[in-house]
Short mmCIF file of C-alpha atoms in Angstrom, two decimals:
data_model
loop_
_atom_site.label_atom_id
_atom_site.label_comp_id
_atom_site.label_asym_id
_atom_site.label_seq_id
_atom_site.Cartn_x
_atom_site.Cartn_y
_atom_site.Cartn_z
CA MET I 1 -1.71 31.49 67.53
CA ALA I 2 -2.45 27.80 67.04
CA GLY I 3 0.52 25.56 67.56
CA SER I 4 2.43 27.87 69.99
CA ARG I 5 1.76 28.87 73.65
CA THR I 6 3.47 32.26 73.29
CA GLY I 7 1.48 33.18 70.22
CA ARG I 8 4.56 33.12 68.02
CA PRO I 9 4.59 31.04 64.85
CA PRO I 10 6.32 27.70 65.25
CA VAL I 11 9.90 27.53 64.09
CA GLN I 12 10.45 25.22 61.13
CA ARG I 13 13.55 23.20 61.78
CA THR I 14 15.45 21.77 58.86
CA VAL I 15 16.46 18.17 59.04
CA ARG I 16 20.13 17.78 58.35
CA ARG I 17 21.18 14.92 56.14
CA PRO I 18 24.05 12.78 57.31
CA ALA I 19 27.34 13.34 55.58
CA GLY I 20 27.87 11.23 52.50
CA ALA I 21 24.17 10.69 51.89
CA SER I 22 23.29 11.19 48.22
CA ARG I 23 20.30 13.21 47.12
CA PRO I 24 17.44 11.31 45.49
CA ARG I 25 17.69 11.31 41.73
CA ARG I 26 15.16 13.32 39.84
CA ASP I 27 12.92 11.37 37.54
CA ASN I 28 14.05 11.68 33.96
CA PRO I 29 11.04 12.75 31.86
CA VAL I 30 12.35 10.79 28.88
CA ARG I 31 12.58 7.60 30.95
CA ARG I 32 9.17 8.26 32.44
CA LEU I 33 7.66 8.68 28.96
CA HIS I 34 9.44 5.54 27.75
CA ALA I 35 8.09 3.59 30.72
CA ARG I 36 4.55 4.78 30.03
CA VAL I 37 4.78 3.91 26.35
CA GLN I 38 6.25 0.49 27.18
CA LYS I 39 3.45 -0.14 29.68
CA ALA I 40 0.78 0.83 27.16
CA TRP I 41 2.52 -1.23 24.46
CA ASP I 42 2.44 -4.37 26.62
CA ARG I 43 -1.26 -4.19 27.43
CA PRO I 44 -3.34 -7.19 26.34
CA LEU I 45 -5.60 -5.17 24.01
CA THR I 46 -2.84 -3.21 22.25
CA ALA I 47 -2.88 -5.44 19.16
CA TYR I 48 -6.68 -5.29 19.02
CA TYR I 49 -6.72 -1.49 19.09
CA LEU I 50 -3.87 -1.20 16.58
CA ILE I 51 -5.53 -3.50 14.06
CA PHE I 52 -8.98 -1.98 14.38
CA GLY I 53 -7.88 1.65 14.63
CA GLY I 54 -5.11 1.39 12.03
CA SER I 55 -7.28 -0.29 9.41
CA LEU I 56 -10.11 2.17 10.07
CA LEU I 57 -7.84 5.19 9.62
CA ILE I 58 -6.26 3.77 6.45
CA THR I 59 -9.69 3.06 4.95
CA VAL I 60 -11.13 6.48 5.79
CA LEU I 61 -8.06 8.32 4.53
CA GLY I 62 -8.15 6.14 1.42
CA LEU I 63 -11.75 7.16 0.74
CA VAL I 64 -10.78 10.83 0.99
CA MET I 65 -7.83 10.40 -1.36
CA VAL I 66 -9.87 8.31 -3.84
CA TYR I 67 -12.40 11.13 -4.02
CA SER I 68 -9.65 13.69 -4.55
CA ALA I 69 -7.57 11.68 -7.03
CA SER I 70 -10.42 10.32 -9.16
CA GLN I 71 -12.42 13.47 -9.87
CA ILE I 72 -10.49 14.50 -12.99
CA THR I 73 -10.45 10.96 -14.37
CA ALA I 74 -14.22 10.68 -13.91
CA LEU I 75 -14.85 14.02 -15.62
CA GLN I 76 -12.60 13.03 -18.51
CA MET I 77 -14.75 9.92 -18.96
CA SER I 78 -17.94 12.09 -18.97
CA LEU I 79 -18.93 10.73 -15.57
CA PRO I 80 -19.89 12.55 -12.36
CA GLY I 81 -16.92 13.69 -10.32
CA SER I 82 -17.91 11.46 -7.39
CA PHE I 83 -18.44 8.34 -9.54
CA PHE I 84 -15.40 6.37 -8.34
CA PHE I 85 -15.82 7.60 -4.77
CA ARG I 86 -19.40 6.32 -4.58
CA LYS I 87 -18.36 2.89 -5.86
CA GLN I 88 -15.48 2.78 -3.37
CA PHE I 89 -17.76 3.89 -0.53
CA LEU I 90 -20.23 1.11 -1.43
CA ALA I 91 -17.40 -1.44 -1.42
CA ALA I 92 -16.13 -0.09 1.91
CA SER I 93 -19.62 -0.39 3.42
CA ILE I 94 -19.93 -4.01 2.30
CA GLY I 95 -16.38 -4.63 3.48
CA ALA I 96 -17.22 -3.19 6.90
CA VAL I 97 -20.03 -5.74 7.23
CA LEU I 98 -17.64 -8.53 6.23
CA LEU I 99 -15.09 -7.23 8.75
CA LEU I 100 -17.61 -7.25 11.59
CA VAL I 101 -18.85 -10.71 10.65
CA ALA I 102 -15.32 -12.11 10.43
CA SER I 103 -14.33 -10.50 13.73
CA ARG I 104 -17.22 -12.22 15.53
CA MET I 105 -16.84 -15.64 13.95
CA PRO I 106 -15.20 -18.40 16.01
CA VAL I 107 -11.96 -19.96 14.84
CA LYS I 108 -13.69 -23.25 14.02
CA LEU I 109 -15.97 -21.50 11.55
CA HIS I 110 -13.02 -19.79 9.89
CA ARG I 111 -11.40 -23.17 9.41
CA ALA I 112 -14.63 -24.61 8.04
CA LEU I 113 -14.78 -21.85 5.42
CA ALA I 114 -11.26 -22.55 4.13
CA TYR I 115 -12.18 -25.21 1.57
CA PRO I 116 -15.36 -23.51 0.24
CA ILE I 117 -13.49 -20.23 -0.27
CA LEU I 118 -10.65 -22.04 -2.06
CA ALA I 119 -13.06 -23.93 -4.32
CA GLY I 120 -14.98 -20.76 -5.12
CA ALA I 121 -11.79 -18.81 -5.89
CA VAL I 122 -10.48 -21.53 -8.22
CA PHE I 123 -13.84 -21.75 -9.99
CA MET I 124 -14.04 -17.98 -10.57
CA MET I 125 -10.40 -17.77 -11.67
CA ALA I 126 -11.12 -20.50 -14.23
CA LEU I 127 -14.21 -18.62 -15.45
CA VAL I 128 -12.00 -15.65 -16.27
CA GLN I 129 -10.47 -17.60 -19.15
CA VAL I 130 -13.85 -18.55 -20.64
CA PRO I 131 -14.64 -16.40 -23.71
CA GLY I 132 -17.66 -14.19 -23.18
CA ILE I 133 -17.34 -14.27 -19.38
CA GLY I 134 -13.86 -13.00 -18.65
CA MET I 135 -12.80 -9.55 -19.74
CA SER I 136 -9.49 -7.78 -20.21
CA VAL I 137 -8.51 -4.57 -18.39
CA ASN I 138 -5.20 -2.86 -19.19
CA GLY I 139 -4.00 -5.95 -21.02
CA ASN I 140 -4.73 -8.38 -18.16
CA GLN I 141 -7.42 -11.05 -18.57
CA ASN I 142 -8.34 -11.22 -14.88
CA TRP I 143 -11.82 -9.72 -14.63
CA ILE I 144 -15.44 -10.86 -14.70
CA SER I 145 -18.16 -8.38 -15.56
CA LEU I 146 -21.11 -8.26 -13.16
CA GLY I 147 -23.20 -5.97 -15.31
CA GLY I 148 -23.00 -2.22 -15.79
CA SER I 149 -19.85 -0.66 -14.40
CA PHE I 150 -19.30 -3.38 -11.76
CA GLN I 151 -16.49 -5.88 -12.23
CA ILE I 152 -14.80 -8.42 -10.01
CA GLN I 153 -11.22 -9.70 -9.98
CA PRO I 154 -11.24 -13.29 -8.68
CA SER I 155 -7.46 -13.39 -8.18
CA GLU I 156 -7.89 -11.02 -5.21
CA PHE I 157 -9.98 -13.66 -3.47
CA GLY I 158 -7.28 -16.21 -4.25
CA LYS I 159 -5.05 -14.50 -1.68
CA LEU I 160 -7.62 -14.98 1.07
CA ALA I 161 -8.23 -18.56 -0.07
CA LEU I 162 -4.53 -19.46 0.10
CA VAL I 163 -4.18 -17.93 3.58
CA LEU I 164 -7.16 -19.76 5.10
CA TRP I 165 -6.66 -23.08 3.35
CA GLY I 166 -2.89 -23.09 3.87
CA ALA I 167 -3.24 -22.22 7.55
CA ASP I 168 -5.82 -25.00 8.10
CA LEU I 169 -3.68 -27.53 6.21
CA LEU I 170 -0.49 -26.74 8.13
CA ALA I 171 -2.33 -26.68 11.46
CA ARG I 172 -3.80 -30.14 10.91
CA LYS I 173 -0.43 -31.51 9.89
CA GLN I 174 1.23 -29.94 12.92
CA ASP I 175 -1.34 -31.57 15.21
CA LYS I 176 -0.38 -34.91 13.66
CA ARG I 177 3.35 -34.04 13.90
CA LEU I 178 3.90 -34.41 10.18
CA LEU I 179 5.65 -31.10 9.48
CA SER I 180 9.03 -32.61 10.33
CA GLN I 181 8.84 -34.43 6.99
CA TRP I 182 9.52 -32.20 4.01
CA LYS I 183 7.03 -34.09 1.81
CA HIS I 184 4.13 -33.26 4.13
CA MET I 185 5.30 -29.66 4.39
CA LEU I 186 5.33 -29.15 0.62
CA VAL I 187 2.48 -31.38 -0.53
CA PRO I 188 -0.21 -30.33 -1.26
CA LEU I 189 0.51 -26.72 -0.21
CA VAL I 190 3.03 -25.88 -2.93
CA PRO I 191 1.17 -27.64 -5.81
CA VAL I 192 -2.10 -25.87 -4.96
CA ALA I 193 -0.28 -22.54 -4.68
CA PHE I 194 1.36 -23.13 -8.07
CA MET I 195 -2.08 -23.97 -9.51
CA LEU I 196 -3.39 -20.60 -8.32
CA LEU I 197 -0.28 -18.90 -9.69
CA GLY I 198 -0.81 -20.59 -13.05
CA LEU I 199 -4.42 -19.42 -13.26
CA ILE I 200 -3.31 -15.88 -12.43
CA MET I 201 -0.46 -15.87 -14.92
CA LEU I 202 -2.78 -17.04 -17.67
CA GLY I 203 -4.28 -13.59 -17.44
CA GLY I 204 -0.89 -11.89 -17.30
CA ASP I 205 -1.19 -10.43 -13.77
CA MET I 206 2.39 -10.58 -12.53
CA GLY I 207 1.78 -8.32 -9.53
CA THR I 208 -0.87 -10.54 -7.91
CA ALA I 209 1.33 -13.58 -8.59
CA ILE I 210 4.15 -11.94 -6.61
CA ILE I 211 1.83 -11.33 -3.65
CA LEU I 212 0.63 -14.94 -3.76
CA THR I 213 4.24 -16.14 -3.80
CA ALA I 214 5.01 -13.97 -0.77
CA ILE I 215 2.07 -15.55 1.11
CA LEU I 216 3.38 -19.03 0.25
CA PHE I 217 6.85 -18.18 1.55
CA GLY I 218 5.35 -16.67 4.70
CA LEU I 219 3.41 -19.86 5.44
CA LEU I 220 6.49 -22.03 4.83
CA TRP I 221 8.62 -19.83 7.08
CA LEU I 222 6.04 -19.96 9.87
CA ALA I 223 5.85 -23.74 9.51
CA GLY I 224 9.59 -23.94 10.17
CA ALA I 225 10.74 -25.01 6.73
CA PRO I 226 14.43 -25.95 6.66
CA THR I 227 16.80 -23.50 5.04
CA ARG I 228 17.62 -25.84 2.16
CA LEU I 229 13.95 -26.44 1.42
CA PHE I 230 13.14 -22.77 1.68
CA VAL I 231 16.00 -21.77 -0.59
CA GLY I 232 15.02 -24.48 -3.08
CA VAL I 233 11.43 -23.25 -3.41
CA LEU I 234 12.67 -19.67 -3.59
CA SER I 235 15.11 -20.58 -6.36
CA ILE I 236 12.37 -22.24 -8.40
CA ALA I 237 10.07 -19.23 -7.98
CA ALA I 238 12.88 -16.81 -8.86
CA THR I 239 13.76 -18.80 -11.99
CA LEU I 240 10.15 -18.82 -13.15
CA GLY I 241 9.92 -15.08 -12.44
CA VAL I 242 13.03 -14.34 -14.50
CA ILE I 243 11.68 -16.39 -17.40
CA LEU I 244 8.31 -14.61 -17.29
CA ILE I 245 9.99 -11.20 -17.18
CA ARG I 246 12.47 -11.94 -19.96
CA THR I 247 9.75 -13.23 -22.29
CA SER I 248 7.56 -10.12 -21.87
CA PRO I 249 8.70 -6.78 -23.38
CA ASN I 250 6.22 -4.93 -21.17
CA ARG I 251 7.70 -6.41 -17.97
CA MET I 252 11.25 -5.75 -19.19
CA ALA I 253 10.33 -2.12 -19.81
CA ARG I 254 8.95 -1.82 -16.28
CA LEU I 255 12.12 -3.32 -14.86
CA GLN I 256 14.23 -0.77 -16.73
CA CYS I 257 12.24 2.13 -15.20
CA ILE I 258 13.59 1.54 -11.69
CA GLY I 259 15.13 4.80 -10.51
CA ALA I 260 14.32 6.61 -13.77
CA THR I 261 14.27 10.41 -13.71
CA ASP I 262 13.38 10.89 -17.39
CA PRO I 263 10.46 9.40 -19.36
CA GLY I 264 12.95 7.99 -21.87
CA PRO I 265 12.37 7.09 -25.51
CA GLY I 266 8.72 6.61 -26.34
CA ASP I 267 7.77 7.76 -22.81
CA ALA I 268 8.28 4.22 -21.55
CA CYS I 269 8.84 5.45 -17.98
CA TRP I 270 6.19 8.18 -18.05
CA GLN I 271 4.17 6.82 -15.10
CA ALA I 272 7.18 6.14 -12.89
CA VAL I 273 8.72 9.57 -13.52
CA HIS I 274 5.51 11.52 -12.95
CA GLY I 275 4.97 9.62 -9.72
CA ILE I 276 8.32 11.00 -8.55
CA TYR I 277 7.31 14.47 -9.76
CA ALA I 278 4.14 14.29 -7.65
CA LEU I 279 6.05 13.29 -4.53
CA ALA I 280 8.74 15.92 -5.09
CA SER I 281 6.27 18.78 -5.53
CA GLY I 282 4.44 18.02 -2.30
CA GLY I 283 7.07 19.28 0.11
CA ILE I 284 6.60 18.73 3.82
CA PHE I 285 2.91 19.52 4.20
CA GLY I 286 1.73 19.24 0.60
CA SER I 287 -0.09 21.57 -1.74
CA GLY I 288 -3.43 20.99 -0.05
CA LEU I 289 -6.21 18.45 -0.35
CA GLY I 290 -7.58 18.47 -3.89
CA ALA I 291 -4.78 20.70 -5.24
CA SER I 292 -2.77 18.02 -7.05
CA VAL I 293 -1.48 18.95 -10.50
CA GLU I 294 -0.34 15.51 -11.64
CA LYS I 295 -3.85 14.03 -11.44
CA TRP I 296 -4.93 16.34 -14.30
CA GLY I 297 -4.02 13.71 -16.88
CA GLN I 298 -0.26 13.65 -16.30
CA LEU I 299 -0.15 10.69 -13.90
CA PRO I 300 -1.87 7.50 -15.12
CA GLU I 301 -3.81 5.43 -12.58
CA ALA I 302 -3.74 8.27 -10.05
CA HIS I 303 -6.58 6.81 -7.97
CA THR I 304 -5.46 3.15 -8.09
CA ASP I 305 -1.83 2.05 -8.29
CA PHE I 306 -0.32 5.54 -7.82
CA ILE I 307 -2.63 7.00 -5.20
CA PHE I 308 0.33 7.18 -2.82
CA ALA I 309 1.98 9.69 -5.19
CA VAL I 310 -1.12 11.92 -5.14
CA THR I 311 -1.16 11.61 -1.34
CA GLY I 312 2.43 12.85 -1.24
CA GLU I 313 1.62 15.78 -3.53
CA GLU I 314 -1.47 16.92 -1.62
CA LEU I 315 -0.56 15.99 1.97
CA GLY I 316 3.22 16.16 1.67
CA LEU I 317 5.82 14.22 3.56
CA ALA I 318 3.70 14.37 6.71
CA GLY I 319 0.85 12.57 4.96
CA THR I 320 3.00 9.86 3.41
CA LEU I 321 4.81 9.20 6.69
CA SER I 322 1.45 8.92 8.44
CA VAL I 323 0.34 6.28 5.95
CA LEU I 324 3.62 4.40 6.41
CA ALA I 325 3.23 4.57 10.20
CA LEU I 326 -0.29 3.14 10.01
CA PHE I 327 0.86 0.21 7.87
CA ALA I 328 3.83 -0.36 10.20
CA ALA I 329 1.50 -0.46 13.22
CA LEU I 330 -0.81 -2.86 11.41
CA GLY I 331 2.10 -5.12 10.51
CA TYR I 332 3.46 -5.08 14.06
CA ALA I 333 0.07 -5.94 15.51
CA GLY I 334 -0.30 -8.87 13.11
CA ILE I 335 3.13 -10.21 14.04
CA ARG I 336 2.29 -9.82 17.72
CA VAL I 337 -0.95 -11.80 17.32
CA ALA I 338 0.87 -14.55 15.43
CA GLY I 339 3.67 -14.69 17.99
CA ARG I 340 1.59 -14.81 21.18
CA THR I 341 -1.00 -17.42 20.26
CA GLU I 342 -0.82 -21.11 21.04
CA ASP I 343 -3.27 -22.13 18.30
CA PRO I 344 -1.32 -23.19 15.18
CA PHE I 345 -4.15 -22.17 12.83
CA VAL I 346 -4.28 -18.68 14.31
CA ARG I 347 -0.50 -18.37 14.03
CA TYR I 348 -0.42 -19.41 10.37
CA ALA I 349 -3.49 -17.38 9.38
CA ALA I 350 -2.37 -14.22 11.20
CA GLY I 351 1.13 -14.56 9.74
CA GLY I 352 -0.27 -15.13 6.25
CA VAL I 353 -2.56 -12.09 6.41
CA THR I 354 0.25 -9.92 7.78
CA THR I 355 2.60 -11.10 5.02
CA TRP I 356 -0.07 -10.41 2.40
CA ILE I 357 -0.85 -6.84 3.48
CA THR I 358 2.75 -5.88 4.28
CA ALA I 359 4.21 -7.30 1.07
CA GLN I 360 1.55 -5.66 -1.08
CA ALA I 361 2.07 -2.29 0.63
CA VAL I 362 5.85 -2.54 0.20
CA ILE I 363 5.56 -3.45 -3.49
CA ASN I 364 3.10 -0.63 -4.22
CA ILE I 365 4.97 2.08 -2.30
CA GLY I 366 8.34 0.85 -3.60
CA ALA I 367 7.09 1.19 -7.19
CA VAL I 368 5.83 4.72 -6.54
CA LEU I 369 9.19 5.68 -5.02
CA GLY I 370 11.05 4.23 -7.99
CA LEU I 371 12.75 1.54 -5.93
CA LEU I 372 10.86 -1.42 -7.41
CA PRO I 373 9.32 -2.15 -10.82
CA ILE I 374 5.69 -1.18 -11.31
CA ALA I 375 3.76 -4.36 -10.52
CA GLY I 376 0.24 -3.01 -10.90
CA VAL I 377 -0.95 -3.90 -7.39
CA PRO I 378 -3.12 -1.52 -5.34
CA LEU I 379 -2.25 -0.17 -1.93
CA PRO I 380 -4.25 -2.30 0.56
CA LEU I 381 -7.33 -0.59 2.06
CA PHE I 382 -6.26 2.66 0.39
CA SER I 383 -6.42 2.44 -3.40
CA TYR I 384 -9.58 2.36 -5.47
CA GLY I 385 -10.91 -1.11 -6.21
CA GLY I 386 -13.71 -3.07 -4.57
CA SER I 387 -12.32 -6.46 -5.61
CA ALA I 388 -9.19 -5.77 -3.57
CA LEU I 389 -10.98 -4.05 -0.69
CA LEU I 390 -13.53 -6.76 0.16
CA PRO I 391 -11.16 -9.71 0.82
CA THR I 392 -8.68 -7.41 2.54
CA MET I 393 -11.30 -6.16 5.00
CA PHE I 394 -12.41 -9.73 5.65
CA ALA I 395 -8.76 -10.57 6.39
CA ILE I 396 -8.59 -7.61 8.80
CA GLY I 397 -11.64 -9.06 10.52
CA LEU I 398 -9.69 -12.30 10.91
CA LEU I 399 -6.87 -10.45 12.68
CA ILE I 400 -9.35 -8.68 14.95
CA ALA I 401 -10.98 -11.99 15.87
CA PHE I 402 -7.58 -13.53 16.60
CA ALA I 403 -6.53 -10.51 18.69
CA ARG I 404 -9.73 -10.76 20.75
CA ASP I 405 -9.20 -14.50 21.23
CA GLU I 406 -5.89 -14.16 23.10
CA PRO I 407 -6.27 -15.34 26.72
CA ALA I 408 -5.09 -12.03 28.17
CA ALA I 409 -7.31 -10.07 25.78
CA ARG I 410 -10.33 -12.20 26.68
CA ALA I 411 -9.70 -11.59 30.36
CA ALA I 412 -9.33 -7.84 29.78
CA LEU I 413 -12.56 -7.70 27.78
CA ALA I 414 -14.38 -9.70 30.47
CA MET I 415 -13.26 -7.24 33.15
CA ARG I 416 -14.88 -4.33 31.36
CA PRO I 417 -18.01 -3.01 33.06
CA ARG I 418 -21.24 -2.79 31.14
CA ARG I 419 -22.01 0.73 30.03
CA PHE I 420 -25.79 0.62 30.00
CA GLY I 421 -28.37 -0.26 32.62
CA ARG I 422 -28.28 -0.88 36.36
CA LYS I 423 -29.33 -3.79 38.44
CA ARG I 424 -33.00 -3.75 39.28
CA GLY I 425 -33.69 -4.45 42.90
CA ALA I 426 -36.65 -4.11 45.24
CA GLY I 427 -37.40 -0.56 46.28
CA GLY I 428 -35.61 2.68 45.61
CA SER I 429 -34.46 4.23 42.37
CA ALA I 430 -31.41 3.27 40.40
CA PHE I 431 -29.61 6.44 41.43
CA ALA I 432 -30.32 5.95 45.12
CA ARG I 433 -28.88 2.48 45.20
CA GLY I 434 -25.19 1.69 45.20
CA PRO I 435 -23.11 0.74 42.17
CA ARG I 436 -23.99 -2.40 40.29
CA ARG I 437 -22.14 -5.63 40.95
CA TRP I 438 -20.85 -6.85 37.62
CA ASN I 439 -21.01 -10.39 36.34
CA THR I 440 -17.23 -10.72 36.58
CA MET I 441 -17.43 -10.45 40.39
CA ARG I 442 -18.44 -13.33 42.61
CA ARG I 443 -21.76 -12.75 44.33
CA ARG I 444 -22.69 -13.96 47.73
CA ALA I 445 -25.68 -16.25 47.86
CA SER I 446 -28.28 -15.03 50.33
CA ALA I 447 -31.03 -17.12 51.81
CA ALA I 448 -33.78 -14.62 51.08
CA ARG I 449 -33.57 -12.57 47.86
CA PRO I 450 -35.95 -9.87 46.78
CA SER I 451 -38.51 -10.97 44.25
CA GLY I 452 -37.04 -8.73 41.56
CA GLU I 453 -33.45 -10.00 41.90
CA ARG I 454 -32.19 -12.83 39.71
#
């Protein structure tokens, strides 16, 4: 037999370990999984994939839930069951084009668009108050009719305008080292923001005003506003908010519906209570897609402000937690982009967009859960409404562009091989030749090259 002269199998001798030697520790699977997750989390393109994938999943799931939640409302209005879904799908298609365009635009072009977008938003928000042009929806004078069933809400574009213009303003002042002076930090950022807030409040839209205030505070915090200055602006905004709430019976009624479990006298808390009913009846995995009971006329605004409640009823706790996880991933990726960049404009713009989307999601979901007053703001990328979807998708394109512009992300994207085509050389087929040398590799210059090689 091989390995032995006598034909006997070789004897396997065991190696004795010296006394006192410890055995190697077995790899803990939990630690191994944590190390893999940490390694994947620290990759240069993690923020890029989270922003793109998270926003895509939220938008697609939102289209499905809009179709499910709006069917009964459309039929009650003598419209086709897919009426609202088709309008939302059209807005999502246009928004996808805006997202791709924004994700491919350079930072300089984004900064150049800041002032035109601000001027256009202010002009449209002023047109809302012109009789015959502006129109009222649910008691709020914040809409412009485009003909037929199409309407636009200019205040939604005011959020994008404040983010871009505020980021460009603070970046220019930081380059000139003027942000150490409180006058340059506040002026003209705060007056312009208050002008936008005034135009919004003329129409009575308190929810959008809250989101705009959150964006202003996010920009001031990123700019390093002192605590006293920050608290002072916050106190002024809180005082104005209290005055506006106290002087409006409708807003006071919404404030009193926090945590309500009964519709109360005159069914003042009907919407808030039935939102809780929808969430409670969903269970862990829900009643099934399309099987909601509350959308049959019991829950007002089921496909807009309270679409999260219908999601909880049809998809259950698993569906609502999935939506929360997607928004959490999107918020983390935005913070990561803002924290790792060296460009001040990118930091302010990414922080402003993240503040906008996160604050709006928290306010909407908090109202559905009965933890916050009903502010009448849609769930970003999820609720029905093209006016809210278009600027939000453009803002997502901004985050994608900023995530791609990180130095490590640019290097990782440059290292990717091209998927299509092979190098054409002289003689032989593409399959017979060796693998292609990519542009990221350094080629050796030869004295004589084939005529077909460049």
